Short mmCIF file of N, CA and C in Angstrom, two decimals:
data_model
loop_
_atom_site.label_atom_id
_atom_site.label_comp_id
_atom_site.label_asym_id
_atom_site.label_seq_id
_atom_site.Cartn_x
_atom_site.Cartn_y
_atom_site.Cartn_z
N GLN P 200 -13.87 -7.85 11.42
CA GLN P 200 -13.01 -6.68 11.40
C GLN P 200 -13.56 -5.67 10.40
N GLU P 201 -13.65 -4.41 10.81
CA GLU P 201 -14.31 -3.43 9.99
C GLU P 201 -13.39 -2.40 9.37
N ARG P 202 -12.11 -2.47 9.67
CA ARG P 202 -11.22 -1.46 9.12
C ARG P 202 -9.92 -2.07 8.61
N LEU P 203 -9.21 -1.32 7.82
CA LEU P 203 -7.92 -1.73 7.31
C LEU P 203 -6.88 -1.63 8.42
N VAL P 204 -6.10 -2.67 8.58
CA VAL P 204 -5.09 -2.68 9.64
C VAL P 204 -3.75 -3.12 9.07
N GLU P 205 -2.76 -2.26 9.23
CA GLU P 205 -1.43 -2.55 8.71
C GLU P 205 -0.53 -3.13 9.79
N SER P 206 0.47 -3.86 9.33
CA SER P 206 1.49 -4.39 10.23
C SER P 206 2.77 -4.62 9.44
N GLY P 207 3.86 -4.86 10.15
CA GLY P 207 5.10 -5.22 9.49
C GLY P 207 6.14 -4.13 9.43
N GLY P 208 5.78 -2.93 9.88
CA GLY P 208 6.75 -1.85 9.86
C GLY P 208 7.84 -2.09 10.88
N GLY P 209 8.87 -1.25 10.84
CA GLY P 209 9.97 -1.38 11.79
C GLY P 209 11.14 -0.54 11.34
N GLU P 210 12.26 -0.79 11.99
CA GLU P 210 13.48 -0.08 11.63
C GLU P 210 14.42 -1.04 10.93
N VAL P 211 15.00 -0.57 9.85
CA VAL P 211 15.91 -1.39 9.06
C VAL P 211 17.04 -0.51 8.55
N GLN P 212 18.17 -1.10 8.31
CA GLN P 212 19.30 -0.35 7.75
C GLN P 212 19.12 -0.16 6.25
N ALA P 213 19.74 0.86 5.74
CA ALA P 213 19.70 1.11 4.29
C ALA P 213 20.14 -0.14 3.54
N GLY P 214 19.40 -0.46 2.49
CA GLY P 214 19.68 -1.65 1.71
C GLY P 214 18.88 -2.86 2.16
N GLY P 215 18.22 -2.75 3.30
CA GLY P 215 17.45 -3.86 3.84
C GLY P 215 16.07 -3.97 3.22
N SER P 216 15.32 -4.93 3.74
CA SER P 216 13.99 -5.22 3.21
C SER P 216 12.95 -5.29 4.33
N LEU P 217 11.72 -5.02 3.97
CA LEU P 217 10.58 -5.18 4.87
C LEU P 217 9.38 -5.63 4.06
N ARG P 218 8.51 -6.36 4.72
CA ARG P 218 7.25 -6.75 4.10
C ARG P 218 6.11 -6.23 4.96
N LEU P 219 5.31 -5.37 4.38
CA LEU P 219 4.16 -4.82 5.08
C LEU P 219 2.93 -5.64 4.73
N SER P 220 2.04 -5.77 5.71
CA SER P 220 0.80 -6.50 5.51
C SER P 220 -0.38 -5.61 5.86
N CYS P 221 -1.51 -5.89 5.25
CA CYS P 221 -2.71 -5.12 5.51
C CYS P 221 -3.91 -6.05 5.46
N THR P 222 -4.65 -6.10 6.54
CA THR P 222 -5.89 -6.89 6.58
C THR P 222 -7.00 -6.05 5.98
N VAL P 223 -7.67 -6.62 4.97
CA VAL P 223 -8.74 -5.90 4.27
C VAL P 223 -10.09 -6.46 4.69
N PRO P 224 -10.94 -5.65 5.27
CA PRO P 224 -12.26 -6.15 5.66
C PRO P 224 -13.13 -6.47 4.45
N ARG P 225 -14.02 -7.43 4.62
CA ARG P 225 -14.86 -7.87 3.49
C ARG P 225 -15.67 -6.73 2.90
N ARG P 226 -16.08 -5.78 3.73
CA ARG P 226 -16.95 -4.70 3.23
C ARG P 226 -16.24 -3.85 2.18
N LEU P 227 -14.92 -3.90 2.14
CA LEU P 227 -14.16 -3.09 1.17
C LEU P 227 -13.76 -3.90 -0.06
N LEU P 228 -14.18 -5.15 -0.11
CA LEU P 228 -13.88 -5.97 -1.28
C LEU P 228 -14.99 -5.78 -2.31
N TYR P 229 -14.92 -4.65 -2.98
CA TYR P 229 -15.89 -4.33 -4.01
C TYR P 229 -15.76 -5.34 -5.15
N SER P 230 -16.81 -5.45 -5.96
CA SER P 230 -16.75 -6.41 -7.06
C SER P 230 -15.58 -6.04 -7.99
N ASN P 231 -15.39 -4.77 -8.22
CA ASN P 231 -14.21 -4.29 -8.94
C ASN P 231 -13.44 -3.40 -7.97
N TRP P 232 -12.38 -3.94 -7.45
CA TRP P 232 -11.66 -3.22 -6.40
C TRP P 232 -10.33 -2.65 -6.87
N CYS P 233 -9.90 -1.70 -6.10
CA CYS P 233 -8.61 -1.05 -6.32
C CYS P 233 -8.02 -0.83 -4.93
N MET P 234 -6.85 -1.38 -4.69
CA MET P 234 -6.21 -1.23 -3.39
C MET P 234 -4.80 -0.73 -3.57
N GLY P 235 -4.26 -0.23 -2.50
CA GLY P 235 -2.90 0.27 -2.65
C GLY P 235 -2.25 0.68 -1.35
N TRP P 236 -1.06 1.15 -1.49
CA TRP P 236 -0.26 1.63 -0.37
C TRP P 236 0.11 3.09 -0.59
N PHE P 237 0.16 3.83 0.49
CA PHE P 237 0.59 5.21 0.46
C PHE P 237 1.58 5.41 1.60
N ARG P 238 2.21 6.56 1.63
CA ARG P 238 3.11 6.87 2.74
C ARG P 238 3.09 8.37 3.01
N GLN P 239 3.47 8.70 4.22
CA GLN P 239 3.57 10.10 4.59
C GLN P 239 4.70 10.28 5.58
N ALA P 240 5.64 11.10 5.20
CA ALA P 240 6.77 11.43 6.07
C ALA P 240 6.46 12.72 6.81
N PRO P 241 7.07 12.93 7.97
CA PRO P 241 6.82 14.17 8.72
C PRO P 241 7.07 15.40 7.89
N GLY P 242 6.11 16.31 7.90
CA GLY P 242 6.26 17.56 7.17
C GLY P 242 6.05 17.46 5.67
N LYS P 243 5.68 16.28 5.21
CA LYS P 243 5.46 16.08 3.76
C LYS P 243 4.04 15.63 3.51
N GLU P 244 3.61 15.81 2.27
CA GLU P 244 2.27 15.37 1.89
C GLU P 244 2.21 13.86 1.72
N ARG P 245 1.02 13.34 1.88
CA ARG P 245 0.80 11.92 1.61
C ARG P 245 1.04 11.65 0.14
N GLU P 246 1.69 10.54 -0.16
CA GLU P 246 1.94 10.18 -1.57
C GLU P 246 1.64 8.71 -1.80
N GLY P 247 1.11 8.42 -2.96
CA GLY P 247 0.83 7.04 -3.32
C GLY P 247 2.12 6.30 -3.60
N VAL P 248 2.14 5.03 -3.22
CA VAL P 248 3.32 4.19 -3.41
C VAL P 248 3.06 3.12 -4.48
N ALA P 249 1.96 2.41 -4.33
CA ALA P 249 1.67 1.31 -5.24
C ALA P 249 0.17 1.04 -5.24
N SER P 250 -0.32 0.46 -6.30
CA SER P 250 -1.72 0.07 -6.37
C SER P 250 -1.83 -1.28 -7.07
N ILE P 251 -2.96 -1.95 -6.79
CA ILE P 251 -3.26 -3.23 -7.45
C ILE P 251 -4.75 -3.28 -7.65
N ASP P 252 -5.19 -3.73 -8.83
CA ASP P 252 -6.62 -3.74 -9.09
C ASP P 252 -7.17 -5.17 -9.14
N TYR P 253 -8.48 -5.27 -9.42
CA TYR P 253 -9.16 -6.57 -9.36
C TYR P 253 -8.66 -7.54 -10.42
N ASN P 254 -7.93 -7.04 -11.42
CA ASN P 254 -7.27 -7.93 -12.38
C ASN P 254 -5.82 -8.20 -11.99
N TYR P 255 -5.46 -7.77 -10.80
CA TYR P 255 -4.12 -7.97 -10.25
C TYR P 255 -3.05 -7.24 -11.04
N ARG P 256 -3.48 -6.15 -11.67
CA ARG P 256 -2.50 -5.29 -12.33
C ARG P 256 -1.95 -4.32 -11.30
N THR P 257 -0.65 -4.17 -11.32
CA THR P 257 0.00 -3.29 -10.34
C THR P 257 0.57 -2.05 -11.02
N THR P 258 0.58 -0.98 -10.27
CA THR P 258 1.16 0.29 -10.73
C THR P 258 1.97 0.86 -9.57
N TYR P 259 3.11 1.45 -9.89
CA TYR P 259 4.00 1.94 -8.85
C TYR P 259 4.39 3.40 -9.09
N ALA P 260 4.62 4.09 -8.00
CA ALA P 260 5.16 5.44 -8.11
C ALA P 260 6.59 5.36 -8.65
N ASP P 261 6.98 6.40 -9.35
CA ASP P 261 8.31 6.39 -9.97
C ASP P 261 9.43 6.16 -8.97
N PHE P 262 9.26 6.68 -7.78
CA PHE P 262 10.37 6.61 -6.82
C PHE P 262 10.63 5.18 -6.34
N THR P 263 9.70 4.26 -6.59
CA THR P 263 9.95 2.89 -6.15
C THR P 263 11.04 2.22 -6.99
N GLU P 264 11.16 2.62 -8.23
CA GLU P 264 12.28 2.18 -9.09
C GLU P 264 12.49 0.67 -9.06
N GLY P 265 11.41 -0.08 -9.07
CA GLY P 265 11.49 -1.53 -9.13
C GLY P 265 11.85 -2.19 -7.81
N ARG P 266 11.89 -1.43 -6.73
CA ARG P 266 12.29 -1.98 -5.44
C ARG P 266 11.11 -2.54 -4.66
N PHE P 267 9.88 -2.13 -5.00
CA PHE P 267 8.70 -2.52 -4.25
C PHE P 267 7.81 -3.43 -5.08
N ASN P 268 7.08 -4.30 -4.38
CA ASN P 268 6.14 -5.19 -5.07
C ASN P 268 4.87 -5.32 -4.23
N ALA P 269 3.73 -4.97 -4.83
CA ALA P 269 2.44 -5.08 -4.16
C ALA P 269 1.75 -6.36 -4.61
N SER P 270 1.06 -6.99 -3.67
CA SER P 270 0.32 -8.21 -4.00
C SER P 270 -0.91 -8.31 -3.11
N PHE P 271 -1.86 -9.15 -3.54
CA PHE P 271 -3.09 -9.34 -2.77
C PHE P 271 -3.44 -10.82 -2.73
N ASP P 272 -3.65 -11.32 -1.54
CA ASP P 272 -4.07 -12.71 -1.33
C ASP P 272 -5.57 -12.71 -1.12
N ARG P 273 -6.30 -13.15 -2.13
CA ARG P 273 -7.76 -13.08 -2.10
C ARG P 273 -8.34 -14.09 -1.11
N VAL P 274 -7.63 -15.15 -0.84
CA VAL P 274 -8.13 -16.16 0.09
C VAL P 274 -8.12 -15.62 1.51
N GLN P 275 -7.01 -14.96 1.87
CA GLN P 275 -6.89 -14.43 3.22
C GLN P 275 -7.27 -12.96 3.33
N ASN P 276 -7.61 -12.36 2.20
CA ASN P 276 -7.94 -10.92 2.17
C ASN P 276 -6.82 -10.09 2.78
N MET P 277 -5.60 -10.38 2.33
CA MET P 277 -4.44 -9.67 2.83
C MET P 277 -3.73 -8.96 1.68
N LEU P 278 -3.42 -7.72 1.90
CA LEU P 278 -2.67 -6.91 0.95
C LEU P 278 -1.24 -6.82 1.47
N TYR P 279 -0.28 -6.93 0.56
CA TYR P 279 1.13 -6.91 0.96
C TYR P 279 1.91 -5.87 0.17
N LEU P 280 3.00 -5.41 0.79
CA LEU P 280 3.96 -4.57 0.09
C LEU P 280 5.34 -5.07 0.47
N GLN P 281 6.00 -5.70 -0.47
CA GLN P 281 7.37 -6.15 -0.27
C GLN P 281 8.30 -5.03 -0.70
N MET P 282 9.14 -4.59 0.22
CA MET P 282 10.05 -3.49 -0.08
C MET P 282 11.49 -3.97 0.09
N SER P 283 12.32 -3.68 -0.89
CA SER P 283 13.73 -4.06 -0.81
C SER P 283 14.59 -2.87 -1.18
N ALA P 284 15.89 -3.01 -0.97
CA ALA P 284 16.84 -1.92 -1.25
C ALA P 284 16.35 -0.61 -0.65
N LEU P 285 15.90 -0.67 0.58
CA LEU P 285 15.33 0.52 1.22
C LEU P 285 16.38 1.61 1.43
N ARG P 286 15.91 2.83 1.35
CA ARG P 286 16.77 4.01 1.49
C ARG P 286 16.28 4.86 2.65
N PRO P 287 17.13 5.68 3.21
CA PRO P 287 16.67 6.56 4.30
C PRO P 287 15.49 7.43 3.88
N GLU P 288 15.42 7.83 2.64
CA GLU P 288 14.31 8.67 2.18
C GLU P 288 13.00 7.90 2.07
N ASP P 289 13.03 6.59 2.27
CA ASP P 289 11.80 5.80 2.33
C ASP P 289 11.17 5.84 3.71
N THR P 290 11.83 6.44 4.66
CA THR P 290 11.29 6.55 6.02
C THR P 290 9.99 7.33 6.00
N ALA P 291 8.94 6.70 6.54
CA ALA P 291 7.60 7.30 6.53
C ALA P 291 6.63 6.38 7.26
N MET P 292 5.44 6.90 7.48
CA MET P 292 4.32 6.06 7.92
C MET P 292 3.68 5.50 6.66
N TYR P 293 3.58 4.19 6.58
CA TYR P 293 2.99 3.53 5.42
C TYR P 293 1.61 3.02 5.76
N GLY P 294 0.66 3.29 4.86
CA GLY P 294 -0.70 2.84 5.09
C GLY P 294 -1.27 2.18 3.86
N CYS P 295 -2.35 1.44 4.08
CA CYS P 295 -3.04 0.79 2.96
C CYS P 295 -4.41 1.43 2.78
N ALA P 296 -4.95 1.27 1.60
CA ALA P 296 -6.23 1.89 1.27
C ALA P 296 -6.96 1.03 0.27
N ALA P 297 -8.27 1.22 0.22
CA ALA P 297 -9.10 0.49 -0.74
C ALA P 297 -10.17 1.42 -1.26
N THR P 298 -10.53 1.23 -2.51
CA THR P 298 -11.53 2.07 -3.14
C THR P 298 -12.16 1.31 -4.28
N PRO P 299 -13.40 1.62 -4.64
CA PRO P 299 -13.98 0.97 -5.81
C PRO P 299 -13.21 1.38 -7.07
N TYR P 300 -13.07 0.46 -7.97
CA TYR P 300 -12.42 0.78 -9.24
C TYR P 300 -13.40 1.60 -10.08
N THR P 301 -12.97 2.76 -10.51
CA THR P 301 -13.81 3.57 -11.39
C THR P 301 -13.24 3.49 -12.80
N ASN P 302 -12.54 4.48 -13.24
CA ASN P 302 -11.96 4.44 -14.59
C ASN P 302 -10.50 4.00 -14.58
N TYR P 303 -9.89 4.03 -13.42
CA TYR P 303 -8.48 3.67 -13.35
C TYR P 303 -8.15 3.32 -11.91
N CYS P 304 -7.00 2.73 -11.74
CA CYS P 304 -6.50 2.38 -10.41
C CYS P 304 -5.01 2.70 -10.42
N ASP P 305 -4.62 3.66 -9.62
CA ASP P 305 -3.21 4.00 -9.54
C ASP P 305 -2.89 4.45 -8.11
N PRO P 306 -1.62 4.61 -7.80
CA PRO P 306 -1.27 4.95 -6.41
C PRO P 306 -1.93 6.22 -5.91
N ARG P 307 -2.12 7.20 -6.80
CA ARG P 307 -2.75 8.43 -6.33
C ARG P 307 -4.20 8.19 -5.97
N ALA P 308 -4.89 7.39 -6.76
CA ALA P 308 -6.31 7.11 -6.49
C ALA P 308 -6.48 6.47 -5.13
N THR P 309 -5.62 5.53 -4.81
CA THR P 309 -5.77 4.86 -3.52
C THR P 309 -5.33 5.75 -2.37
N SER P 310 -4.35 6.60 -2.60
CA SER P 310 -3.86 7.45 -1.51
C SER P 310 -4.89 8.48 -1.08
N THR P 311 -5.83 8.79 -1.96
CA THR P 311 -6.86 9.78 -1.64
C THR P 311 -8.18 9.13 -1.22
N SER P 312 -8.20 7.82 -1.14
CA SER P 312 -9.42 7.12 -0.73
C SER P 312 -9.74 7.43 0.73
N PRO P 313 -11.02 7.58 1.06
CA PRO P 313 -11.38 7.77 2.47
C PRO P 313 -11.22 6.50 3.29
N ASN P 314 -11.09 5.36 2.61
CA ASN P 314 -10.90 4.08 3.30
C ASN P 314 -9.42 3.80 3.43
N ARG P 315 -8.84 4.30 4.50
CA ARG P 315 -7.40 4.13 4.73
C ARG P 315 -7.14 3.60 6.13
N GLY P 316 -6.10 2.85 6.27
CA GLY P 316 -5.69 2.40 7.58
C GLY P 316 -4.88 3.48 8.29
N GLN P 317 -4.54 3.21 9.54
CA GLN P 317 -3.80 4.20 10.33
C GLN P 317 -2.31 4.16 10.09
N GLY P 318 -1.83 3.09 9.51
CA GLY P 318 -0.43 3.07 9.11
C GLY P 318 0.49 2.31 10.02
N THR P 319 1.65 2.00 9.48
CA THR P 319 2.72 1.36 10.23
C THR P 319 4.02 2.08 9.89
N GLN P 320 4.82 2.36 10.90
CA GLN P 320 6.02 3.18 10.71
C GLN P 320 7.16 2.36 10.12
N VAL P 321 7.78 2.93 9.11
CA VAL P 321 8.99 2.35 8.52
C VAL P 321 10.11 3.37 8.68
N THR P 322 11.19 2.93 9.30
CA THR P 322 12.34 3.81 9.51
C THR P 322 13.56 3.14 8.92
N VAL P 323 14.23 3.84 8.02
CA VAL P 323 15.42 3.31 7.38
C VAL P 323 16.62 4.16 7.81
N SER P 324 17.56 3.51 8.45
CA SER P 324 18.73 4.23 8.94
C SER P 324 19.89 4.07 7.98
N GLU P 325 20.85 5.00 8.10
CA GLU P 325 22.01 4.99 7.22
C GLU P 325 22.84 3.74 7.41
#
């Protein structure tokens, strides 16, 4: 597999949970890697959601407010985003990204990476 592929999106009621998954191809597993999740709602700019680096340190956008958790399974090369207490304003296309770690790893860095998946739709209803 040569590209990032997301899955796990869907429709959920406000307050519900979803777990997104992303298959990471070996070619993007840099020796020092930085991966993350971004989202884009219709009519809005892409924004970083969460990032995780090769030391498994995670960083989150302020709007996640402790509701989201990013993780990476190095054995299966799978990136995850566990989302809980979802709100209607979380509705967006969610994608994963990978980039070499340079001086830092944060949600913005991954959201601007050219290595991005096509996304999976998350819809949160009232």
